[in-house]
Amino acid sequence: MLPRPVGSPTCLLVITILLSLLLDPAFLLTQGHQDLPSVEPNSSLNVKFDPKKMQLTWDCKENTTSGHCVMTHKEKGQIKKQMKRCQCTFQDNSLHGGVTLTVEVYVNQRPISETLVYTNPGKEGTAAQNFSCLVYNADFMNCTWAKGHAAPDDVQYFLYIRNSTRKGERECPHYLTDAGTNVGCHLQDLSGLTSYNYFLVNGTSRETGIQFFDSILLLKEIERYSPPHNITVNCNESHCLVRWEKPRTRKNWSNREFQYQLDIWRRSNSGHSENQLIVVSGDSENRYNFPSPEPRGTQMVKIRTADARRAHWGDWSQPIQFGSEEPESSLVLVYVLVVLGTLAGGLACGCLFKRFLGSHSLFPPIPRIRDKLKDDHQIDHQAVLCPPATRFHSEPRADLRLKPPRLPLPGPLRT
């Protein structure tokens, strides 16, 4: 049999199939590298952080598709935000303890990450400490702090307050000083402050750098409420009803945002109740009804206020008096009269009894007039029954004393 020529159709078909199997994967791999161009692994995003705006920014790369940011806080843990136009904006957080900020973006479908560590500059222990604020009388606020234990003698602190909108920042208008160092602030105007605000205390010194202290405070949590208004007490024969109005606060809260504590005591006590204090919810329509039957005497009541979620009690109101002194004084008078009457009656009975005994010993009873015939007849019978000597010795001596001393004894019987 003759061999087939090399250029036969069958041979060409086999060669075409083999070439397609060998060349097709290489072709696809080449196309893949053309669609995903390489990116330098050490490319920098140039991350920057603005603490006033709480904003994290970086340089936008071409073909950046998506990304997110992470703030690692020592107290709150990780806080994540989605990227918007190559930046992330966080809510206000305290930064004096330092935070770690991380940016993760996708450029040409490949992830790129960069980390920025934000620290508190200055010498350790120089920042203000024991910072606190208190809102009172609805319109005033006091903030106080102490000098850092490592702060130099020439340190000076300054307080700045920024509301949650970040549109207004103001410095303390009236500082409270101690030996020339600002250790507090008094504000008489709270307008412009929002529900929560950012407080920053930084410092300066010629000797060393001073660390800052910052805090986020909710005004509702640091407000100490005033006593309630228009406290009244109305009583009937068996009960008393106490009414009051909610105090004036920085914002007009509903009744359920309050709780009240009542102290009720008798005026004769030492100015406070011996019983447990009474807690009344704001849902009770600002009233308290309690049993107090007549006569009740003079009583006192005072009330103080706190937030419904936190028992941070404010100042007591002025005591309100109710009841009357007449029932109490009349009862005392009755008791005194009863005691005096008992004593007087006892003394009178004692005097009468003593006089009765004395009258029997000094004035013996007067004997009755004797009937001579009848008495002689009785004596005759007694003489027959017993001799005279026996009769006289058997009779009690008391009977002898009762006989009249001057009457003659009966004579002998006549025969």
Tab-separated table of C-alpha atoms in Angstrom:
chain	number	residue	atom	x	y	z
A	1	MET	CA	0.000	0.000	0.000
A	2	LEU	CA	1.361	3.413	-0.925
A	3	PRO	CA	1.816	6.034	1.798
A	4	ARG	CA	-0.472	9.004	1.806
A	5	PRO	CA	1.012	12.358	0.907
A	6	VAL	CA	1.832	14.771	3.745
A	7	GLY	CA	-0.473	17.460	2.447
A	8	SER	CA	-3.508	15.229	2.530
A	9	PRO	CA	-6.678	16.674	4.069
A	10	THR	CA	-6.578	14.277	7.035
A	11	CYS	CA	-3.062	15.254	8.024
A	12	LEU	CA	-3.845	18.950	7.777
A	13	LEU	CA	-6.844	18.523	10.065
A	14	VAL	CA	-4.750	16.802	12.752
A	15	ILE	CA	-2.098	19.497	12.647
A	16	THR	CA	-4.742	22.236	12.962
A	17	ILE	CA	-6.267	20.609	16.066
A	18	LEU	CA	-2.868	20.247	17.767
A	19	LEU	CA	-1.939	23.844	17.105
A	20	SER	CA	-5.242	25.100	18.508
A	21	LEU	CA	-4.737	23.149	21.743
A	22	LEU	CA	-1.228	24.495	22.223
A	23	LEU	CA	-1.761	28.132	21.308
A	24	ASP	CA	-5.175	28.846	22.876
A	25	PRO	CA	-4.150	28.801	26.639
A	26	ALA	CA	-1.176	31.047	25.961
A	27	PHE	CA	-3.385	33.437	24.106
A	28	LEU	CA	-5.876	33.569	26.993
A	29	LEU	CA	-3.113	34.106	29.562
A	30	THR	CA	-1.699	36.964	27.523
A	31	GLN	CA	-5.125	38.585	27.362
A	32	GLY	CA	-5.494	38.254	31.129
A	33	HIS	CA	-2.274	40.131	31.824
A	34	GLN	CA	-3.332	42.878	29.451
A	35	ASP	CA	-6.687	43.397	31.324
A	36	LEU	CA	-5.036	43.603	34.845
A	37	PRO	CA	-2.030	45.879	34.612
A	38	SER	CA	0.474	45.542	37.425
A	39	VAL	CA	0.501	48.029	40.368
A	40	GLU	CA	3.558	48.886	42.405
A	41	PRO	CA	3.270	47.131	45.773
A	42	ASN	CA	4.862	50.014	47.709
A	43	SER	CA	2.662	52.757	46.303
A	44	SER	CA	1.651	55.274	49.086
A	45	LEU	CA	-1.823	56.733	49.586
A	46	ASN	CA	-0.498	59.701	51.582
A	47	VAL	CA	-3.118	59.320	54.359
A	48	LYS	CA	-3.899	62.442	56.424
A	49	PHE	CA	-6.144	62.960	59.509
A	50	ASP	CA	-7.832	66.198	60.595
A	51	PRO	CA	-8.869	65.863	64.291
A	52	LYS	CA	-11.108	68.950	64.240
A	53	LYS	CA	-13.226	67.554	61.425
A	54	MET	CA	-12.614	63.912	62.452
A	55	GLN	CA	-11.871	63.353	58.756
A	56	LEU	CA	-9.463	60.895	57.124
A	57	THR	CA	-8.273	61.721	53.574
A	58	TRP	CA	-5.799	60.244	51.067
A	59	ASP	CA	-4.627	60.689	47.490
A	60	CYS	CA	-7.046	59.231	45.022
A	61	LYS	CA	-5.541	56.775	42.529
A	62	GLU	CA	-6.872	56.237	39.072
A	63	ASN	CA	-9.401	53.445	38.737
A	64	THR	CA	-10.155	53.459	42.531
A	65	THR	CA	-13.447	51.580	42.790
A	66	SER	CA	-14.293	51.174	46.502
A	67	GLY	CA	-12.849	51.196	50.004
A	68	HIS	CA	-13.449	51.717	53.711
A	69	CYS	CA	-11.741	53.127	56.810
A	70	VAL	CA	-11.257	51.714	60.303
A	71	MET	CA	-10.603	53.682	63.495
A	72	THR	CA	-9.283	51.519	66.329
A	73	HIS	CA	-10.223	53.195	69.615
A	74	LYS	CA	-8.882	52.037	72.971
A	75	GLU	CA	-12.279	52.285	74.656
A	76	LYS	CA	-14.756	51.690	71.800
A	77	GLY	CA	-12.792	49.186	69.722
A	78	GLN	CA	-13.027	49.259	65.917
A	79	ILE	CA	-15.220	51.884	64.218
A	80	LYS	CA	-15.768	51.337	60.460
A	81	LYS	CA	-16.840	53.871	57.837
A	82	GLN	CA	-17.374	53.518	54.084
A	83	MET	CA	-15.279	55.614	51.721
A	84	LYS	CA	-16.854	58.635	50.047
A	85	ARG	CA	-14.749	60.471	47.435
A	86	CYS	CA	-11.452	59.271	48.856
A	87	GLN	CA	-12.276	60.308	52.435
A	88	CYS	CA	-13.979	59.026	55.582
A	89	THR	CA	-15.642	61.180	58.260
A	90	PHE	CA	-16.121	59.772	61.772
A	91	GLN	CA	-18.346	60.921	64.581
A	92	ASP	CA	-16.745	62.844	67.428
A	93	ASN	CA	-14.633	60.638	69.677
A	94	SER	CA	-12.087	61.331	72.358
A	95	LEU	CA	-8.554	61.250	70.973
A	96	HIS	CA	-6.355	61.889	74.019
A	97	GLY	CA	-5.639	58.179	74.354
A	98	GLY	CA	-4.501	57.919	70.714
A	99	VAL	CA	-6.137	56.050	67.807
A	100	THR	CA	-5.015	53.899	64.882
A	101	LEU	CA	-6.494	54.730	61.465
A	102	THR	CA	-6.476	52.280	58.539
A	103	VAL	CA	-7.488	52.868	54.908
A	104	GLU	CA	-8.304	49.960	52.575
A	105	VAL	CA	-9.128	50.768	48.938
A	106	TYR	CA	-9.332	48.846	45.665
A	107	VAL	CA	-7.358	50.184	42.726
A	108	ASN	CA	-7.755	48.270	39.457
A	109	GLN	CA	-9.525	45.576	41.500
A	110	ARG	CA	-6.494	45.078	43.740
A	111	PRO	CA	-6.555	45.984	47.492
A	112	ILE	CA	-4.212	48.629	48.883
A	113	SER	CA	-3.992	49.293	52.637
A	114	GLU	CA	-2.242	52.004	54.635
A	115	THR	CA	-2.200	52.699	58.410
A	116	LEU	CA	-1.766	55.965	60.316
A	117	VAL	CA	-1.133	56.147	64.083
A	118	TYR	CA	-2.454	59.318	65.751
A	119	THR	CA	-0.809	60.031	69.121
A	120	ASN	CA	-1.187	62.667	71.820
A	121	PRO	CA	1.909	64.878	71.611
A	122	GLY	CA	3.575	66.203	74.742
A	123	LYS	CA	5.021	64.855	77.952
A	124	GLU	CA	3.144	62.044	79.666
A	125	GLY	CA	1.156	63.171	82.735
A	126	THR	CA	0.962	66.852	81.797
A	127	ALA	CA	-2.643	66.836	80.537
A	128	ALA	CA	-5.537	68.137	82.635
A	129	GLN	CA	-7.149	65.453	84.795
A	130	ASN	CA	-10.393	64.861	86.731
A	131	PHE	CA	-12.384	66.768	84.112
A	132	SER	CA	-16.135	67.121	84.705
A	133	CYS	CA	-18.998	69.465	83.833
A	134	LEU	CA	-22.348	70.201	85.461
A	135	VAL	CA	-25.409	72.010	84.064
A	136	TYR	CA	-27.622	73.612	86.739
A	137	ASN	CA	-30.608	75.970	86.875
A	138	ALA	CA	-31.193	75.149	83.190
A	139	ASP	CA	-29.013	78.054	81.982
A	140	PHE	CA	-25.597	77.662	83.615
A	141	MET	CA	-22.708	75.220	83.365
A	142	ASN	CA	-19.520	74.769	85.379
A	143	CYS	CA	-16.547	72.687	84.195
A	144	THR	CA	-13.618	71.846	86.447
A	145	TRP	CA	-10.315	70.007	86.069
A	146	ALA	CA	-7.080	69.516	87.939
A	147	LYS	CA	-3.486	70.177	87.029
A	148	GLY	CA	-1.595	67.180	85.634
A	149	HIS	CA	0.750	65.518	88.136
A	150	ALA	CA	3.734	65.936	85.768
A	151	ALA	CA	2.811	69.414	84.509
A	152	PRO	CA	5.367	72.196	85.113
A	153	ASP	CA	4.628	75.201	87.307
A	154	ASP	CA	4.096	77.571	84.386
A	155	VAL	CA	1.465	75.384	82.708
A	156	GLN	CA	-1.701	77.100	81.530
A	157	TYR	CA	-4.844	75.315	80.328
A	158	PHE	CA	-7.549	76.462	77.926
A	159	LEU	CA	-11.012	75.004	77.318
A	160	TYR	CA	-12.704	74.858	73.903
A	161	ILE	CA	-16.232	73.606	73.228
A	162	ARG	CA	-17.582	72.467	69.859
A	163	ASN	CA	-21.139	71.343	69.186
A	164	SER	CA	-22.089	68.256	67.228
A	165	THR	CA	-22.614	70.202	63.996
A	166	ARG	CA	-18.912	71.233	64.058
A	167	LYS	CA	-19.885	74.687	62.843
A	168	GLY	CA	-19.180	76.585	66.018
A	169	GLU	CA	-16.258	76.384	68.424
A	170	ARG	CA	-15.802	78.762	71.326
A	171	GLU	CA	-13.372	79.242	74.156
A	172	CYS	CA	-14.366	79.466	77.793
A	173	PRO	CA	-15.523	83.040	78.554
A	174	HIS	CA	-14.878	82.966	82.336
A	175	TYR	CA	-12.025	80.893	83.753
A	176	LEU	CA	-11.710	79.782	87.372
A	177	THR	CA	-8.096	79.948	88.525
A	178	ASP	CA	-5.969	78.446	91.284
A	179	ALA	CA	-2.571	80.048	91.908
A	180	GLY	CA	-2.758	81.603	88.452
A	181	THR	CA	-3.565	78.343	86.621
A	182	ASN	CA	-6.931	77.859	84.918
A	183	VAL	CA	-8.697	74.956	86.640
A	184	GLY	CA	-12.317	75.618	85.728
A	185	CYS	CA	-14.802	77.444	83.518
A	186	HIS	CA	-18.173	79.093	84.122
A	187	LEU	CA	-20.684	79.520	81.286
A	188	GLN	CA	-23.779	81.674	81.630
A	189	ASP	CA	-24.983	81.157	78.068
A	190	LEU	CA	-25.610	77.639	76.753
A	191	SER	CA	-27.135	78.719	73.466
A	192	GLY	CA	-25.465	77.077	70.515
A	193	LEU	CA	-24.794	73.835	72.379
A	194	THR	CA	-26.429	70.677	71.079
A	195	SER	CA	-27.381	67.399	72.711
A	196	TYR	CA	-23.779	66.231	72.803
A	197	ASN	CA	-20.683	68.408	72.537
A	198	TYR	CA	-16.922	68.019	72.204
A	199	PHE	CA	-14.808	69.439	75.064
A	200	LEU	CA	-11.074	70.008	74.563
A	201	VAL	CA	-8.593	71.123	77.220
A	202	ASN	CA	-5.116	71.820	75.888
A	203	GLY	CA	-2.191	73.484	77.572
A	204	THR	CA	0.970	75.460	76.999
A	205	SER	CA	4.293	75.709	78.800
A	206	ARG	CA	7.744	77.085	78.104
A	207	GLU	CA	9.443	74.074	79.668
A	208	THR	CA	7.842	71.133	77.886
A	209	GLY	CA	5.008	70.074	75.603
A	210	ILE	CA	1.592	69.665	77.265
A	211	GLN	CA	-0.728	66.851	76.281
A	212	PHE	CA	-4.385	67.610	75.604
A	213	PHE	CA	-7.508	66.097	77.164
A	214	ASP	CA	-10.825	65.761	75.315
A	215	SER	CA	-14.226	64.308	76.092
A	216	ILE	CA	-17.696	63.902	74.565
A	217	LEU	CA	-20.468	64.884	76.986
A	218	LEU	CA	-24.251	64.621	76.684
A	219	LEU	CA	-25.816	67.658	78.306
A	220	LYS	CA	-28.806	65.635	79.496
A	221	GLU	CA	-26.511	63.333	81.455
A	222	ILE	CA	-24.639	66.150	83.202
A	223	GLU	CA	-27.680	68.311	84.029
A	224	ARG	CA	-28.713	68.473	87.673
A	225	TYR	CA	-32.398	69.277	87.881
A	226	SER	CA	-33.853	71.993	90.075
A	227	PRO	CA	-36.588	71.189	92.634
A	228	PRO	CA	-40.175	71.014	91.331
A	229	HIS	CA	-42.384	74.116	91.343
A	230	ASN	CA	-45.750	74.963	92.965
A	231	ILE	CA	-45.815	72.225	95.622
A	232	THR	CA	-49.243	72.041	97.307
A	233	VAL	CA	-50.829	69.714	99.907
A	234	ASN	CA	-54.600	69.200	100.312
A	235	CYS	CA	-56.037	66.950	103.017
A	236	ASN	CA	-59.417	65.505	103.920
A	237	GLU	CA	-60.465	63.456	106.957
A	238	SER	CA	-58.395	60.388	105.977
A	239	HIS	CA	-55.838	61.241	103.238
A	240	CYS	CA	-53.521	63.963	101.972
A	241	LEU	CA	-52.699	64.710	98.322
A	242	VAL	CA	-49.362	66.282	97.324
A	243	ARG	CA	-49.142	67.962	93.890
A	244	TRP	CA	-46.262	69.662	92.088
A	245	GLU	CA	-45.074	70.850	88.673
A	246	LYS	CA	-41.977	69.568	86.861
A	247	PRO	CA	-38.889	71.788	87.131
A	248	ARG	CA	-37.616	74.065	84.404
A	249	THR	CA	-34.864	72.338	82.423
A	250	ARG	CA	-32.585	73.192	79.505
A	251	LYS	CA	-35.000	71.390	77.166
A	252	ASN	CA	-38.708	70.860	77.612
A	253	TRP	CA	-38.764	67.140	78.460
A	254	SER	CA	-41.950	65.124	78.931
A	255	ASN	CA	-43.105	64.018	82.397
A	256	ARG	CA	-41.850	60.464	81.894
A	257	GLU	CA	-38.263	61.768	81.717
A	258	PHE	CA	-38.344	62.619	85.451
A	259	GLN	CA	-38.548	60.874	88.779
A	260	TYR	CA	-39.159	62.437	92.185
A	261	GLN	CA	-38.269	61.694	95.789
A	262	LEU	CA	-40.499	62.791	98.672
A	263	ASP	CA	-39.575	63.173	102.336
A	264	ILE	CA	-42.518	63.483	104.769
A	265	TRP	CA	-42.030	63.923	108.510
A	266	ARG	CA	-43.597	65.438	111.606
A	267	ARG	CA	-42.432	68.915	112.491
A	268	SER	CA	-41.520	67.758	115.989
A	269	ASN	CA	-38.799	65.499	114.507
A	270	SER	CA	-35.263	66.680	113.738
A	271	GLY	CA	-35.964	67.938	110.195
A	272	HIS	CA	-36.062	64.625	108.327
A	273	SER	CA	-38.201	61.526	108.040
A	274	GLU	CA	-37.451	58.397	110.013
A	275	ASN	CA	-39.207	56.376	107.305
A	276	GLN	CA	-37.828	55.386	103.914
A	277	LEU	CA	-37.880	58.102	101.253
A	278	ILE	CA	-40.715	57.826	98.728
A	279	VAL	CA	-39.817	57.578	95.006
A	280	VAL	CA	-42.551	58.635	92.555
A	281	SER	CA	-42.359	58.133	88.776
A	282	GLY	CA	-43.024	60.986	86.385
A	283	ASP	CA	-45.886	58.948	84.891
A	284	SER	CA	-47.923	59.477	88.088
A	285	GLU	CA	-49.076	62.907	86.866
A	286	ASN	CA	-46.920	64.681	89.466
A	287	ARG	CA	-49.044	63.711	92.441
A	288	TYR	CA	-48.834	61.485	95.516
A	289	ASN	CA	-51.755	60.428	97.725
A	290	PHE	CA	-51.101	58.912	101.152
A	291	PRO	CA	-53.231	58.052	104.239
A	292	SER	CA	-53.186	60.630	107.045
A	293	PRO	CA	-56.237	60.385	109.326
A	294	GLU	CA	-57.283	63.220	111.591
A	295	PRO	CA	-56.056	64.440	113.983
A	296	ARG	CA	-52.756	64.519	112.058
A	297	GLY	CA	-50.843	67.361	113.685
A	298	THR	CA	-48.305	69.490	111.855
A	299	GLN	CA	-46.263	67.720	109.150
A	300	MET	CA	-43.659	68.768	106.576
A	301	VAL	CA	-42.861	67.602	103.030
A	302	LYS	CA	-39.998	68.343	100.616
A	303	ILE	CA	-39.287	67.031	97.090
A	304	ARG	CA	-36.276	66.686	94.781
A	305	THR	CA	-35.903	65.647	91.120
A	306	ALA	CA	-33.702	63.344	89.021
A	307	ASP	CA	-33.572	61.938	85.509
A	308	ALA	CA	-35.754	58.876	85.041
A	309	ARG	CA	-32.751	56.791	83.881
A	310	ARG	CA	-30.171	58.008	86.405
A	311	ALA	CA	-30.691	58.630	90.106
A	312	HIS	CA	-28.554	61.786	90.174
A	313	TRP	CA	-30.734	63.706	92.603
A	314	GLY	CA	-30.813	67.500	92.645
A	315	ASP	CA	-31.360	69.827	95.576
A	316	TRP	CA	-34.322	69.527	97.949
A	317	SER	CA	-37.172	71.992	97.732
A	318	GLN	CA	-38.107	74.235	100.625
A	319	PRO	CA	-40.204	72.296	103.203
A	320	ILE	CA	-43.977	72.727	102.856
A	321	GLN	CA	-46.046	72.621	106.053
A	322	PHE	CA	-49.486	71.051	106.269
A	323	GLY	CA	-51.800	69.898	109.059
A	324	SER	CA	-52.631	71.936	112.176
A	325	GLU	CA	-51.220	72.506	115.634
A	326	GLU	CA	-54.676	72.569	117.334
A	327	PRO	CA	-55.296	68.791	117.462
A	328	GLU	CA	-51.845	68.196	118.818
A	329	SER	CA	-52.112	70.919	121.495
A	330	SER	CA	-55.630	69.819	122.533
A	331	LEU	CA	-54.433	66.254	123.030
A	332	VAL	CA	-51.586	67.477	125.201
A	333	LEU	CA	-54.057	69.551	127.236
A	334	VAL	CA	-56.332	66.531	127.710
A	335	TYR	CA	-53.397	64.414	128.848
A	336	VAL	CA	-52.335	67.082	131.322
A	337	LEU	CA	-55.864	67.453	132.701
A	338	VAL	CA	-56.242	63.693	133.086
A	339	VAL	CA	-52.976	63.434	134.975
A	340	LEU	CA	-53.784	66.389	137.197
A	341	GLY	CA	-57.292	65.078	137.859
A	342	THR	CA	-55.944	61.673	138.798
A	343	LEU	CA	-53.442	63.203	141.184
A	344	ALA	CA	-56.070	65.488	142.713
A	345	GLY	CA	-58.503	62.589	143.141
A	346	GLY	CA	-55.832	60.462	144.757
A	347	LEU	CA	-54.900	63.211	147.171
A	348	ALA	CA	-58.555	63.840	148.069
A	349	CYS	CA	-59.207	60.160	148.728
A	350	GLY	CA	-56.092	59.939	150.895
A	351	CYS	CA	-57.129	62.948	152.957
A	352	LEU	CA	-60.658	61.625	153.480
A	353	PHE	CA	-59.413	58.201	154.496
A	354	LYS	CA	-56.936	59.681	156.968
A	355	ARG	CA	-59.642	61.927	158.435
A	356	PHE	CA	-62.010	58.990	158.795
A	357	LEU	CA	-59.457	57.016	160.805
A	358	GLY	CA	-58.682	60.002	163.023
A	359	SER	CA	-62.347	60.619	163.794
A	360	HIS	CA	-62.818	57.054	165.133
A	361	SER	CA	-59.816	57.297	167.451
A	362	LEU	CA	-60.558	60.765	168.908
A	363	PHE	CA	-64.362	60.758	169.070
A	364	PRO	CA	-65.847	57.372	170.137
A	365	PRO	CA	-69.492	56.769	169.279
A	366	ILE	CA	-72.121	58.133	171.703
A	367	PRO	CA	-74.020	55.242	173.403
A	368	ARG	CA	-77.745	55.052	173.063
A	369	ILE	CA	-80.149	55.679	176.031
A	370	ARG	CA	-80.666	52.514	177.947
A	371	ASP	CA	-84.002	50.982	178.718
A	372	LYS	CA	-83.626	50.149	182.439
A	373	LEU	CA	-86.273	47.480	182.653
A	374	LYS	CA	-85.195	45.712	179.539
A	375	ASP	CA	-81.490	45.971	180.283
A	376	ASP	CA	-81.996	44.746	183.872
A	377	HIS	CA	-83.878	41.771	182.595
A	378	GLN	CA	-81.035	40.934	180.177
A	379	ILE	CA	-78.421	41.337	182.909
A	380	ASP	CA	-80.434	39.015	185.216
A	381	HIS	CA	-80.305	36.286	182.635
A	382	GLN	CA	-76.569	36.766	182.122
A	383	ALA	CA	-75.947	36.590	185.874
A	384	VAL	CA	-77.772	33.310	186.077
A	385	LEU	CA	-75.806	31.782	183.221
A	386	CYS	CA	-72.340	32.867	184.417
A	387	PRO	CA	-70.798	34.615	187.398
A	388	PRO	CA	-70.092	38.319	187.068
A	389	ALA	CA	-66.327	37.912	187.175
A	390	THR	CA	-66.353	35.372	184.344
A	391	ARG	CA	-68.632	37.548	182.322
A	392	PHE	CA	-66.394	40.568	182.596
A	393	HIS	CA	-63.213	38.669	181.750
A	394	SER	CA	-64.777	37.048	178.667
A	395	GLU	CA	-65.973	40.286	177.136
A	396	PRO	CA	-63.610	42.176	174.778
A	397	ARG	CA	-61.926	45.244	176.185
A	398	ALA	CA	-63.165	47.263	173.292
A	399	ASP	CA	-66.713	46.820	174.560
A	400	LEU	CA	-65.665	48.251	177.859
A	401	ARG	CA	-64.346	51.361	176.211
A	402	LEU	CA	-67.590	51.864	174.352
A	403	LYS	CA	-69.662	52.043	177.583
A	404	PRO	CA	-70.474	55.541	178.817
A	405	PRO	CA	-67.964	56.546	181.467
A	406	ARG	CA	-70.373	58.333	183.893
A	407	LEU	CA	-73.410	56.038	183.900
A	408	PRO	CA	-73.743	53.962	187.140
A	409	LEU	CA	-73.609	50.194	187.005
A	410	PRO	CA	-76.890	48.357	187.642
A	411	GLY	CA	-77.507	47.471	191.295
A	412	PRO	CA	-78.166	44.055	192.762
A	413	LEU	CA	-81.365	42.311	191.962
A	414	ARG	CA	-84.204	42.963	194.402
A	415	THR	CA	-85.934	39.996	195.928
